[in-house]
Amino acid sequence: MKALVAGFDAFGGEAVNPSSLAVARLRKRIGGMVVHTARLPTSFTNSAKVLRAAIEKVKPGIVLCVGQAGGRTDLCLERVAINIQDARIRDNDGKQPIDRPVVKGGPAAHFTTLPIKACVAAMRKAGLPAAVSNTAGTFV
């Protein structure tokens, strides 16, 4: 089994993005799973292209994208990805889409296929602060 775990580069005037720092620290093998990593640009135009290329190269059984949510103190697993780009700030390319679909004509949202409540419980049992989040937000 192969996993692809991706974090993002810094944005919004920050020097680093904790998501890419955390992803870079992952072990290359966890049990029987080989872990591949990628760093995505914080770009509405390019992030999906870079992710698709990494998926095509690795052909993973699971893809996990890790992001930064300023002010949160828990590791949050997202229940729903909504099909909307609505940026409160500009991305690293200077773009700031408002009320634009991620995929034109696509479904309004995608629900995770992970058992997130069980995952959160396991994370908490391991001593990690964890919570369910009901949306991944609208920024990149």
PDB file of C-alpha atoms in Angstrom:
ATOM      1  CA  MET A   1       0.000   0.000   0.000  1.00  0.00           C
ATOM      2  CA  LYS A   2       1.213   3.494  -0.862  1.00  0.00           C
ATOM      3  CA  ALA A   3       0.061   6.770   0.647  1.00  0.00           C
ATOM      4  CA  LEU A   4       0.549  10.288  -0.673  1.00  0.00           C
ATOM      5  CA  VAL A   5       0.546  13.021   1.961  1.00  0.00           C
ATOM      6  CA  ALA A   6       0.686  16.630   0.790  1.00  0.00           C
ATOM      7  CA  GLY A   7       1.187  19.915   2.596  1.00  0.00           C
ATOM      8  CA  PHE A   8       1.198  23.485   1.296  1.00  0.00           C
ATOM      9  CA  ASP A   9       3.837  26.159   0.950  1.00  0.00           C
ATOM     10  CA  ALA A  10       3.690  29.353   3.021  1.00  0.00           C
ATOM     11  CA  PHE A  11       1.088  32.003   2.197  1.00  0.00           C
ATOM     12  CA  GLY A  12      -0.379  35.229   3.516  1.00  0.00           C
ATOM     13  CA  GLY A  13       2.977  36.754   4.397  1.00  0.00           C
ATOM     14  CA  GLU A  14       4.040  33.858   6.634  1.00  0.00           C
ATOM     15  CA  ALA A  15       7.583  32.468   6.372  1.00  0.00           C
ATOM     16  CA  VAL A  16       6.525  28.826   6.721  1.00  0.00           C
ATOM     17  CA  ASN A  17       3.422  26.689   6.559  1.00  0.00           C
ATOM     18  CA  PRO A  18       3.202  24.164   9.412  1.00  0.00           C
ATOM     19  CA  SER A  19       1.451  21.695   7.099  1.00  0.00           C
ATOM     20  CA  SER A  20       4.509  21.268   4.892  1.00  0.00           C
ATOM     21  CA  LEU A  21       6.791  21.132   7.933  1.00  0.00           C
ATOM     22  CA  ALA A  22       4.710  18.327   9.439  1.00  0.00           C
ATOM     23  CA  VAL A  23       4.525  16.399   6.164  1.00  0.00           C
ATOM     24  CA  ALA A  24       8.312  16.658   5.724  1.00  0.00           C
ATOM     25  CA  ARG A  25       8.791  14.967   9.114  1.00  0.00           C
ATOM     26  CA  LEU A  26       6.756  11.879   8.253  1.00  0.00           C
ATOM     27  CA  ARG A  27       8.495   8.525   8.220  1.00  0.00           C
ATOM     28  CA  LYS A  28       8.866   7.001   4.750  1.00  0.00           C
ATOM     29  CA  ARG A  29       7.303   3.756   5.943  1.00  0.00           C
ATOM     30  CA  ILE A  30       4.568   3.254   8.524  1.00  0.00           C
ATOM     31  CA  GLY A  31       3.963  -0.423   9.112  1.00  0.00           C
ATOM     32  CA  GLY A  32       3.424  -1.902   5.659  1.00  0.00           C
ATOM     33  CA  MET A  33       2.600   1.447   4.080  1.00  0.00           C
ATOM     34  CA  VAL A  34       5.115   3.388   1.999  1.00  0.00           C
ATOM     35  CA  VAL A  35       4.617   7.124   2.497  1.00  0.00           C
ATOM     36  CA  HIS A  36       5.275   9.568  -0.326  1.00  0.00           C
ATOM     37  CA  THR A  37       5.046  13.307   0.228  1.00  0.00           C
ATOM     38  CA  ALA A  38       4.415  16.404  -1.867  1.00  0.00           C
ATOM     39  CA  ARG A  39       4.451  20.137  -1.307  1.00  0.00           C
ATOM     40  CA  LEU A  40       1.611  21.963  -3.007  1.00  0.00           C
ATOM     41  CA  PRO A  41       1.675  25.593  -4.068  1.00  0.00           C
ATOM     42  CA  THR A  42      -0.877  27.805  -2.340  1.00  0.00           C
ATOM     43  CA  SER A  43      -2.381  28.625  -5.703  1.00  0.00           C
ATOM     44  CA  PHE A  44      -5.948  28.247  -6.914  1.00  0.00           C
ATOM     45  CA  THR A  45      -4.582  27.680 -10.429  1.00  0.00           C
ATOM     46  CA  ASN A  46      -1.707  25.289  -9.723  1.00  0.00           C
ATOM     47  CA  SER A  47      -2.358  23.310  -6.531  1.00  0.00           C
ATOM     48  CA  ALA A  48      -4.664  20.750  -8.173  1.00  0.00           C
ATOM     49  CA  LYS A  49      -2.268  20.343 -11.123  1.00  0.00           C
ATOM     50  CA  VAL A  50       0.653  19.582  -8.811  1.00  0.00           C
ATOM     51  CA  LEU A  51      -1.479  17.194  -6.746  1.00  0.00           C
ATOM     52  CA  ARG A  52      -2.747  15.364  -9.850  1.00  0.00           C
ATOM     53  CA  ALA A  53       0.831  14.969 -11.121  1.00  0.00           C
ATOM     54  CA  ALA A  54       1.935  13.533  -7.762  1.00  0.00           C
ATOM     55  CA  ILE A  55      -1.023  11.112  -7.758  1.00  0.00           C
ATOM     56  CA  GLU A  56      -0.193  10.004 -11.307  1.00  0.00           C
ATOM     57  CA  LYS A  57       3.452   9.436 -10.375  1.00  0.00           C
ATOM     58  CA  VAL A  58       2.889   7.628  -7.054  1.00  0.00           C
ATOM     59  CA  LYS A  59      -0.435   5.870  -7.798  1.00  0.00           C
ATOM     60  CA  PRO A  60      -1.319   5.796  -4.094  1.00  0.00           C
ATOM     61  CA  GLY A  61      -4.103   3.864  -2.408  1.00  0.00           C
ATOM     62  CA  ILE A  62      -4.796   6.860  -0.171  1.00  0.00           C
ATOM     63  CA  VAL A  63      -4.263  10.607  -0.548  1.00  0.00           C
ATOM     64  CA  LEU A  64      -4.192  12.920   2.464  1.00  0.00           C
ATOM     65  CA  CYS A  65      -3.861  16.673   2.071  1.00  0.00           C
ATOM     66  CA  VAL A  66      -2.786  18.582   5.160  1.00  0.00           C
ATOM     67  CA  GLY A  67      -3.546  22.264   5.497  1.00  0.00           C
ATOM     68  CA  GLN A  68      -3.172  25.149   7.890  1.00  0.00           C
ATOM     69  CA  ALA A  69      -6.120  26.644   9.745  1.00  0.00           C
ATOM     70  CA  GLY A  70      -4.853  29.569  11.780  1.00  0.00           C
ATOM     71  CA  GLY A  71      -6.150  29.702  15.330  1.00  0.00           C
ATOM     72  CA  ARG A  72      -7.162  26.045  15.582  1.00  0.00           C
ATOM     73  CA  THR A  73      -5.576  24.113  18.400  1.00  0.00           C
ATOM     74  CA  ASP A  74      -6.728  20.639  17.321  1.00  0.00           C
ATOM     75  CA  LEU A  75      -5.800  18.425  14.396  1.00  0.00           C
ATOM     76  CA  CYS A  76      -9.055  18.523  12.453  1.00  0.00           C
ATOM     77  CA  LEU A  77     -10.359  15.885  10.082  1.00  0.00           C
ATOM     78  CA  GLU A  78     -12.667  17.339   7.471  1.00  0.00           C
ATOM     79  CA  ARG A  79     -16.083  15.824   6.859  1.00  0.00           C
ATOM     80  CA  VAL A  80     -16.994  17.797   3.713  1.00  0.00           C
ATOM     81  CA  ALA A  81     -15.108  19.457   0.850  1.00  0.00           C
ATOM     82  CA  ILE A  82     -17.361  22.059  -0.730  1.00  0.00           C
ATOM     83  CA  ASN A  83     -17.141  22.968  -4.401  1.00  0.00           C
ATOM     84  CA  ILE A  84     -16.509  26.668  -3.951  1.00  0.00           C
ATOM     85  CA  GLN A  85     -13.526  28.980  -4.011  1.00  0.00           C
ATOM     86  CA  ASP A  86     -14.116  32.033  -1.849  1.00  0.00           C
ATOM     87  CA  ALA A  87     -10.882  33.640  -0.721  1.00  0.00           C
ATOM     88  CA  ARG A  88     -10.652  36.197   2.073  1.00  0.00           C
ATOM     89  CA  ILE A  89      -7.022  36.842   1.033  1.00  0.00           C
ATOM     90  CA  ARG A  90      -5.049  36.476  -2.185  1.00  0.00           C
ATOM     91  CA  ASP A  91      -3.230  33.242  -2.968  1.00  0.00           C
ATOM     92  CA  ASN A  92       0.496  33.205  -3.814  1.00  0.00           C
ATOM     93  CA  ASP A  93      -0.316  34.069  -7.437  1.00  0.00           C
ATOM     94  CA  GLY A  94      -2.277  37.149  -6.371  1.00  0.00           C
ATOM     95  CA  LYS A  95      -5.644  35.538  -7.190  1.00  0.00           C
ATOM     96  CA  GLN A  96      -8.676  36.011  -4.964  1.00  0.00           C
ATOM     97  CA  PRO A  97     -11.669  34.180  -6.444  1.00  0.00           C
ATOM     98  CA  ILE A  98     -15.059  34.911  -4.939  1.00  0.00           C
ATOM     99  CA  ASP A  99     -17.977  32.460  -5.142  1.00  0.00           C
ATOM    100  CA  ARG A 100     -16.381  30.449  -7.961  1.00  0.00           C
ATOM    101  CA  PRO A 101     -16.808  26.664  -8.226  1.00  0.00           C
ATOM    102  CA  VAL A 102     -13.699  24.518  -7.917  1.00  0.00           C
ATOM    103  CA  VAL A 103     -15.126  22.213 -10.597  1.00  0.00           C
ATOM    104  CA  LYS A 104     -17.705  23.779 -12.910  1.00  0.00           C
ATOM    105  CA  GLY A 105     -20.757  21.553 -13.131  1.00  0.00           C
ATOM    106  CA  GLY A 106     -19.454  19.357 -10.322  1.00  0.00           C
ATOM    107  CA  PRO A 107     -21.387  18.329  -7.236  1.00  0.00           C
ATOM    108  CA  ALA A 108     -21.891  20.933  -4.521  1.00  0.00           C
ATOM    109  CA  ALA A 109     -19.747  18.924  -2.117  1.00  0.00           C
ATOM    110  CA  HIS A 110     -17.845  15.705  -1.521  1.00  0.00           C
ATOM    111  CA  PHE A 111     -18.112  13.838   1.759  1.00  0.00           C
ATOM    112  CA  THR A 112     -15.097  11.971   3.090  1.00  0.00           C
ATOM    113  CA  THR A 113     -15.097   8.211   2.846  1.00  0.00           C
ATOM    114  CA  LEU A 114     -13.037   7.923   6.022  1.00  0.00           C
ATOM    115  CA  PRO A 115     -14.633   6.935   9.328  1.00  0.00           C
ATOM    116  CA  ILE A 116     -13.644  10.321  10.745  1.00  0.00           C
ATOM    117  CA  LYS A 117     -15.181   9.949  14.195  1.00  0.00           C
ATOM    118  CA  ALA A 118     -13.294   6.682  14.694  1.00  0.00           C
ATOM    119  CA  CYS A 119     -10.134   8.342  13.349  1.00  0.00           C
ATOM    120  CA  VAL A 120     -10.533  11.280  15.742  1.00  0.00           C
ATOM    121  CA  ALA A 121     -11.101   8.873  18.641  1.00  0.00           C
ATOM    122  CA  ALA A 122      -7.921   6.976  17.733  1.00  0.00           C
ATOM    123  CA  MET A 123      -5.959  10.225  17.492  1.00  0.00           C
ATOM    124  CA  ARG A 124      -7.199  11.298  20.916  1.00  0.00           C
ATOM    125  CA  LYS A 125      -6.357   7.856  22.365  1.00  0.00           C
ATOM    126  CA  ALA A 126      -2.815   8.378  21.034  1.00  0.00           C
ATOM    127  CA  GLY A 127      -2.655  11.647  22.982  1.00  0.00           C
ATOM    128  CA  LEU A 128      -3.207  14.035  20.067  1.00  0.00           C
ATOM    129  CA  PRO A 129      -5.655  16.930  20.246  1.00  0.00           C
ATOM    130  CA  ALA A 130      -8.179  16.092  17.526  1.00  0.00           C
ATOM    131  CA  ALA A 131     -11.644  17.103  16.376  1.00  0.00           C
ATOM    132  CA  VAL A 132     -14.084  16.725  13.504  1.00  0.00           C
ATOM    133  CA  SER A 133     -14.441  19.765  11.256  1.00  0.00           C
ATOM    134  CA  ASN A 134     -17.494  19.942   9.035  1.00  0.00           C
ATOM    135  CA  THR A 135     -15.846  21.803   6.168  1.00  0.00           C
ATOM    136  CA  ALA A 136     -12.398  22.145   4.693  1.00  0.00           C
ATOM    137  CA  GLY A 137     -13.114  25.786   3.906  1.00  0.00           C
ATOM    138  CA  THR A 138     -12.868  27.687   0.639  1.00  0.00           C
ATOM    139  CA  PHE A 139      -9.217  28.756   0.389  1.00  0.00           C
ATOM    140  CA  VAL A 140      -7.120  26.764  -2.126  1.00  0.00           C
TER     141      VAL A 140
END
